[in-house]
Amino acid sequence: MYKLVVFFALFAMVAARPGYLEAGPLLHSYAAPAIIHEPALAKVGAIVKTIPSAVSHQSISQVHSSAHIIQPIVAPVLKTYAAPIIKTYAAPALHTTLLSPSWAAHGWAPSW
């Protein structure tokens, strides 16, 4: 029993791989474009059925009126949406120089 406990403890440590992130490539923060595939149905056509709404049941069969039932014909399609790629650029460093004498930077106030 003790051998099984030791075996599973070693197996858990091997499966955890604590040095996995250090040995792998550098982590990149590249956002892949999101492509969304959505199943949908497209209308291809329609079947028009005529069903009698009233039939006389006497010596003759006469259809008084008929109702039209439209059954759509659909086919499976795949809608694909691609999210826009957002690009970011680093702003350039802004280097400015103050147009003042060198003594003004040390706390001296101008006398004019």
mmCIF file with all atom_site columns, C-alpha atoms in Angstrom:
data_model
loop_
_atom_site.group_PDB
_atom_site.id
_atom_site.type_symbol
_atom_site.label_atom_id
_atom_site.label_alt_id
_atom_site.label_comp_id
_atom_site.label_asym_id
_atom_site.label_entity_id
_atom_site.label_seq_id
_atom_site.pdbx_PDB_ins_code
_atom_site.Cartn_x
_atom_site.Cartn_y
_atom_site.Cartn_z
_atom_site.occupancy
_atom_site.B_iso_or_equiv
_atom_site.pdbx_formal_charge
_atom_site.auth_seq_id
_atom_site.auth_comp_id
_atom_site.auth_asym_id
_atom_site.auth_atom_id
_atom_site.pdbx_PDB_model_num
ATOM 1   C CA . MET A 1 1   ? 0.000   0.000  0.000   1.00 0.00 ? 1   MET A CA 1
ATOM 2   C CA . TYR A 1 2   ? 2.830   2.360  0.883   1.00 0.00 ? 2   TYR A CA 1
ATOM 3   C CA . LYS A 1 3   ? 4.405   1.708  -2.529  1.00 0.00 ? 3   LYS A CA 1
ATOM 4   C CA . LEU A 1 4   ? 1.230   2.908  -4.250  1.00 0.00 ? 4   LEU A CA 1
ATOM 5   C CA . VAL A 1 5   ? 1.166   6.096  -2.180  1.00 0.00 ? 5   VAL A CA 1
ATOM 6   C CA . VAL A 1 6   ? 4.794   6.831  -3.056  1.00 0.00 ? 6   VAL A CA 1
ATOM 7   C CA . PHE A 1 7   ? 4.166   5.990  -6.721  1.00 0.00 ? 7   PHE A CA 1
ATOM 8   C CA . PHE A 1 8   ? 1.174   8.327  -6.988  1.00 0.00 ? 8   PHE A CA 1
ATOM 9   C CA . ALA A 1 9   ? 3.037   11.094 -5.129  1.00 0.00 ? 9   ALA A CA 1
ATOM 10  C CA . LEU A 1 10  ? 5.910   10.864 -7.619  1.00 0.00 ? 10  LEU A CA 1
ATOM 11  C CA . PHE A 1 11  ? 3.450   10.701 -10.499 1.00 0.00 ? 11  PHE A CA 1
ATOM 12  C CA . ALA A 1 12  ? 1.732   13.875 -9.251  1.00 0.00 ? 12  ALA A CA 1
ATOM 13  C CA . MET A 1 13  ? 5.051   15.725 -9.026  1.00 0.00 ? 13  MET A CA 1
ATOM 14  C CA . VAL A 1 14  ? 6.056   14.628 -12.525 1.00 0.00 ? 14  VAL A CA 1
ATOM 15  C CA . ALA A 1 15  ? 2.669   15.620 -13.947 1.00 0.00 ? 15  ALA A CA 1
ATOM 16  C CA . ALA A 1 16  ? 2.837   19.060 -12.322 1.00 0.00 ? 16  ALA A CA 1
ATOM 17  C CA . ARG A 1 17  ? 6.158   19.942 -14.030 1.00 0.00 ? 17  ARG A CA 1
ATOM 18  C CA . PRO A 1 18  ? 7.053   22.989 -11.930 1.00 0.00 ? 18  PRO A CA 1
ATOM 19  C CA . GLY A 1 19  ? 9.751   24.101 -14.391 1.00 0.00 ? 19  GLY A CA 1
ATOM 20  C CA . TYR A 1 20  ? 7.449   23.964 -17.406 1.00 0.00 ? 20  TYR A CA 1
ATOM 21  C CA . LEU A 1 21  ? 7.110   27.734 -17.898 1.00 0.00 ? 21  LEU A CA 1
ATOM 22  C CA . GLU A 1 22  ? 10.845  28.377 -17.596 1.00 0.00 ? 22  GLU A CA 1
ATOM 23  C CA . ALA A 1 23  ? 11.781  25.756 -20.171 1.00 0.00 ? 23  ALA A CA 1
ATOM 24  C CA . GLY A 1 24  ? 9.193   26.847 -22.714 1.00 0.00 ? 24  GLY A CA 1
ATOM 25  C CA . PRO A 1 25  ? 9.367   29.735 -25.156 1.00 0.00 ? 25  PRO A CA 1
ATOM 26  C CA . LEU A 1 26  ? 8.796   33.268 -24.015 1.00 0.00 ? 26  LEU A CA 1
ATOM 27  C CA . LEU A 1 27  ? 5.189   34.109 -23.382 1.00 0.00 ? 27  LEU A CA 1
ATOM 28  C CA . HIS A 1 28  ? 3.742   36.390 -26.037 1.00 0.00 ? 28  HIS A CA 1
ATOM 29  C CA . SER A 1 29  ? 0.674   38.522 -25.603 1.00 0.00 ? 29  SER A CA 1
ATOM 30  C CA . TYR A 1 30  ? -0.459  38.341 -29.218 1.00 0.00 ? 30  TYR A CA 1
ATOM 31  C CA . ALA A 1 31  ? -4.215  38.446 -29.523 1.00 0.00 ? 31  ALA A CA 1
ATOM 32  C CA . ALA A 1 32  ? -5.302  36.204 -32.368 1.00 0.00 ? 32  ALA A CA 1
ATOM 33  C CA . PRO A 1 33  ? -8.226  37.471 -34.427 1.00 0.00 ? 33  PRO A CA 1
ATOM 34  C CA . ALA A 1 34  ? -11.471 36.010 -33.173 1.00 0.00 ? 34  ALA A CA 1
ATOM 35  C CA . ILE A 1 35  ? -13.253 34.070 -35.886 1.00 0.00 ? 35  ILE A CA 1
ATOM 36  C CA . ILE A 1 36  ? -16.740 32.973 -34.896 1.00 0.00 ? 36  ILE A CA 1
ATOM 37  C CA . HIS A 1 37  ? -18.450 30.177 -36.810 1.00 0.00 ? 37  HIS A CA 1
ATOM 38  C CA . GLU A 1 38  ? -22.184 30.119 -36.178 1.00 0.00 ? 38  GLU A CA 1
ATOM 39  C CA . PRO A 1 39  ? -24.506 27.471 -37.588 1.00 0.00 ? 39  PRO A CA 1
ATOM 40  C CA . ALA A 1 40  ? -27.612 28.868 -39.238 1.00 0.00 ? 40  ALA A CA 1
ATOM 41  C CA . LEU A 1 41  ? -30.344 27.980 -41.706 1.00 0.00 ? 41  LEU A CA 1
ATOM 42  C CA . ALA A 1 42  ? -30.767 29.643 -45.099 1.00 0.00 ? 42  ALA A CA 1
ATOM 43  C CA . LYS A 1 43  ? -34.105 29.731 -46.895 1.00 0.00 ? 43  LYS A CA 1
ATOM 44  C CA . VAL A 1 44  ? -33.723 27.976 -50.242 1.00 0.00 ? 44  VAL A CA 1
ATOM 45  C CA . GLY A 1 45  ? -37.331 27.823 -51.385 1.00 0.00 ? 45  GLY A CA 1
ATOM 46  C CA . ALA A 1 46  ? -40.873 27.005 -50.328 1.00 0.00 ? 46  ALA A CA 1
ATOM 47  C CA . ILE A 1 47  ? -43.370 24.210 -50.834 1.00 0.00 ? 47  ILE A CA 1
ATOM 48  C CA . VAL A 1 48  ? -46.940 25.415 -51.336 1.00 0.00 ? 48  VAL A CA 1
ATOM 49  C CA . LYS A 1 49  ? -49.545 22.902 -50.231 1.00 0.00 ? 49  LYS A CA 1
ATOM 50  C CA . THR A 1 50  ? -53.240 23.255 -50.934 1.00 0.00 ? 50  THR A CA 1
ATOM 51  C CA . ILE A 1 51  ? -55.511 21.754 -48.293 1.00 0.00 ? 51  ILE A CA 1
ATOM 52  C CA . PRO A 1 52  ? -59.288 21.906 -48.674 1.00 0.00 ? 52  PRO A CA 1
ATOM 53  C CA . SER A 1 53  ? -60.923 23.715 -45.790 1.00 0.00 ? 53  SER A CA 1
ATOM 54  C CA . ALA A 1 54  ? -64.430 22.330 -46.431 1.00 0.00 ? 54  ALA A CA 1
ATOM 55  C CA . VAL A 1 55  ? -65.684 19.359 -48.408 1.00 0.00 ? 55  VAL A CA 1
ATOM 56  C CA . SER A 1 56  ? -69.340 18.473 -48.800 1.00 0.00 ? 56  SER A CA 1
ATOM 57  C CA . HIS A 1 57  ? -70.137 14.867 -47.909 1.00 0.00 ? 57  HIS A CA 1
ATOM 58  C CA . GLN A 1 58  ? -73.258 14.275 -49.904 1.00 0.00 ? 58  GLN A CA 1
ATOM 59  C CA . SER A 1 59  ? -73.695 12.741 -53.295 1.00 0.00 ? 59  SER A CA 1
ATOM 60  C CA . ILE A 1 60  ? -70.889 14.840 -54.837 1.00 0.00 ? 60  ILE A CA 1
ATOM 61  C CA . SER A 1 61  ? -67.522 15.953 -53.495 1.00 0.00 ? 61  SER A CA 1
ATOM 62  C CA . GLN A 1 62  ? -67.221 19.644 -53.997 1.00 0.00 ? 62  GLN A CA 1
ATOM 63  C CA . VAL A 1 63  ? -64.355 21.690 -52.510 1.00 0.00 ? 63  VAL A CA 1
ATOM 64  C CA . HIS A 1 64  ? -65.781 24.936 -51.256 1.00 0.00 ? 64  HIS A CA 1
ATOM 65  C CA . SER A 1 65  ? -62.471 26.692 -50.602 1.00 0.00 ? 65  SER A CA 1
ATOM 66  C CA . SER A 1 66  ? -58.852 25.732 -50.141 1.00 0.00 ? 66  SER A CA 1
ATOM 67  C CA . ALA A 1 67  ? -56.180 27.012 -47.809 1.00 0.00 ? 67  ALA A CA 1
ATOM 68  C CA . HIS A 1 68  ? -52.603 27.462 -48.945 1.00 0.00 ? 68  HIS A CA 1
ATOM 69  C CA . ILE A 1 69  ? -49.930 26.333 -46.506 1.00 0.00 ? 69  ILE A CA 1
ATOM 70  C CA . ILE A 1 70  ? -46.392 27.439 -47.281 1.00 0.00 ? 70  ILE A CA 1
ATOM 71  C CA . GLN A 1 71  ? -43.630 25.242 -45.903 1.00 0.00 ? 71  GLN A CA 1
ATOM 72  C CA . PRO A 1 72  ? -40.151 26.787 -46.197 1.00 0.00 ? 72  PRO A CA 1
ATOM 73  C CA . ILE A 1 73  ? -37.223 24.749 -47.475 1.00 0.00 ? 73  ILE A CA 1
ATOM 74  C CA . VAL A 1 74  ? -34.075 25.482 -45.491 1.00 0.00 ? 74  VAL A CA 1
ATOM 75  C CA . ALA A 1 75  ? -30.494 24.316 -45.858 1.00 0.00 ? 75  ALA A CA 1
ATOM 76  C CA . PRO A 1 76  ? -27.766 24.380 -43.216 1.00 0.00 ? 76  PRO A CA 1
ATOM 77  C CA . VAL A 1 77  ? -25.139 27.071 -43.706 1.00 0.00 ? 77  VAL A CA 1
ATOM 78  C CA . LEU A 1 78  ? -22.236 28.351 -41.633 1.00 0.00 ? 78  LEU A CA 1
ATOM 79  C CA . LYS A 1 79  ? -22.036 32.061 -40.844 1.00 0.00 ? 79  LYS A CA 1
ATOM 80  C CA . THR A 1 80  ? -18.527 33.312 -40.191 1.00 0.00 ? 80  THR A CA 1
ATOM 81  C CA . TYR A 1 81  ? -17.729 36.540 -38.418 1.00 0.00 ? 81  TYR A CA 1
ATOM 82  C CA . ALA A 1 82  ? -14.208 37.875 -38.007 1.00 0.00 ? 82  ALA A CA 1
ATOM 83  C CA . ALA A 1 83  ? -13.567 40.380 -35.268 1.00 0.00 ? 83  ALA A CA 1
ATOM 84  C CA . PRO A 1 84  ? -11.490 43.393 -36.306 1.00 0.00 ? 84  PRO A CA 1
ATOM 85  C CA . ILE A 1 85  ? -7.816  43.282 -35.434 1.00 0.00 ? 85  ILE A CA 1
ATOM 86  C CA . ILE A 1 86  ? -6.884  45.931 -32.917 1.00 0.00 ? 86  ILE A CA 1
ATOM 87  C CA . LYS A 1 87  ? -3.360  47.208 -33.342 1.00 0.00 ? 87  LYS A CA 1
ATOM 88  C CA . THR A 1 88  ? -1.612  49.247 -30.697 1.00 0.00 ? 88  THR A CA 1
ATOM 89  C CA . TYR A 1 89  ? 1.524   51.234 -31.154 1.00 0.00 ? 89  TYR A CA 1
ATOM 90  C CA . ALA A 1 90  ? 3.831   52.568 -28.493 1.00 0.00 ? 90  ALA A CA 1
ATOM 91  C CA . ALA A 1 91  ? 3.904   56.345 -28.258 1.00 0.00 ? 91  ALA A CA 1
ATOM 92  C CA . PRO A 1 92  ? 7.326   57.849 -28.911 1.00 0.00 ? 92  PRO A CA 1
ATOM 93  C CA . ALA A 1 93  ? 9.188   59.221 -25.939 1.00 0.00 ? 93  ALA A CA 1
ATOM 94  C CA . LEU A 1 94  ? 8.855   62.982 -25.709 1.00 0.00 ? 94  LEU A CA 1
ATOM 95  C CA . HIS A 1 95  ? 12.116  64.787 -25.025 1.00 0.00 ? 95  HIS A CA 1
ATOM 96  C CA . THR A 1 96  ? 11.846  68.486 -24.287 1.00 0.00 ? 96  THR A CA 1
ATOM 97  C CA . THR A 1 97  ? 14.296  71.005 -22.991 1.00 0.00 ? 97  THR A CA 1
ATOM 98  C CA . LEU A 1 98  ? 13.293  73.978 -20.929 1.00 0.00 ? 98  LEU A CA 1
ATOM 99  C CA . LEU A 1 99  ? 14.463  77.268 -22.341 1.00 0.00 ? 99  LEU A CA 1
ATOM 100 C CA . SER A 1 100 ? 15.730  78.670 -19.085 1.00 0.00 ? 100 SER A CA 1
ATOM 101 C CA . PRO A 1 101 ? 19.116  79.443 -17.618 1.00 0.00 ? 101 PRO A CA 1
ATOM 102 C CA . SER A 1 102 ? 20.911  76.705 -15.740 1.00 0.00 ? 102 SER A CA 1
ATOM 103 C CA . TRP A 1 103 ? 20.574  78.470 -12.367 1.00 0.00 ? 103 TRP A CA 1
ATOM 104 C CA . ALA A 1 104 ? 16.745  78.416 -12.601 1.00 0.00 ? 104 ALA A CA 1
ATOM 105 C CA . ALA A 1 105 ? 16.726  74.657 -12.104 1.00 0.00 ? 105 ALA A CA 1
ATOM 106 C CA . HIS A 1 106 ? 18.324  74.975 -8.648  1.00 0.00 ? 106 HIS A CA 1
ATOM 107 C CA . GLY A 1 107 ? 15.533  76.891 -6.955  1.00 0.00 ? 107 GLY A CA 1
ATOM 108 C CA . TRP A 1 108 ? 16.666  80.397 -7.818  1.00 0.00 ? 108 TRP A CA 1
ATOM 109 C CA . ALA A 1 109 ? 13.893  82.696 -8.852  1.00 0.00 ? 109 ALA A CA 1
ATOM 110 C CA . PRO A 1 110 ? 14.476  85.199 -11.649 1.00 0.00 ? 110 PRO A CA 1
ATOM 111 C CA . SER A 1 111 ? 14.688  88.806 -10.479 1.00 0.00 ? 111 SER A CA 1
ATOM 112 C CA . TRP A 1 112 ? 13.001  90.519 -13.385 1.00 0.00 ? 112 TRP A CA 1
#
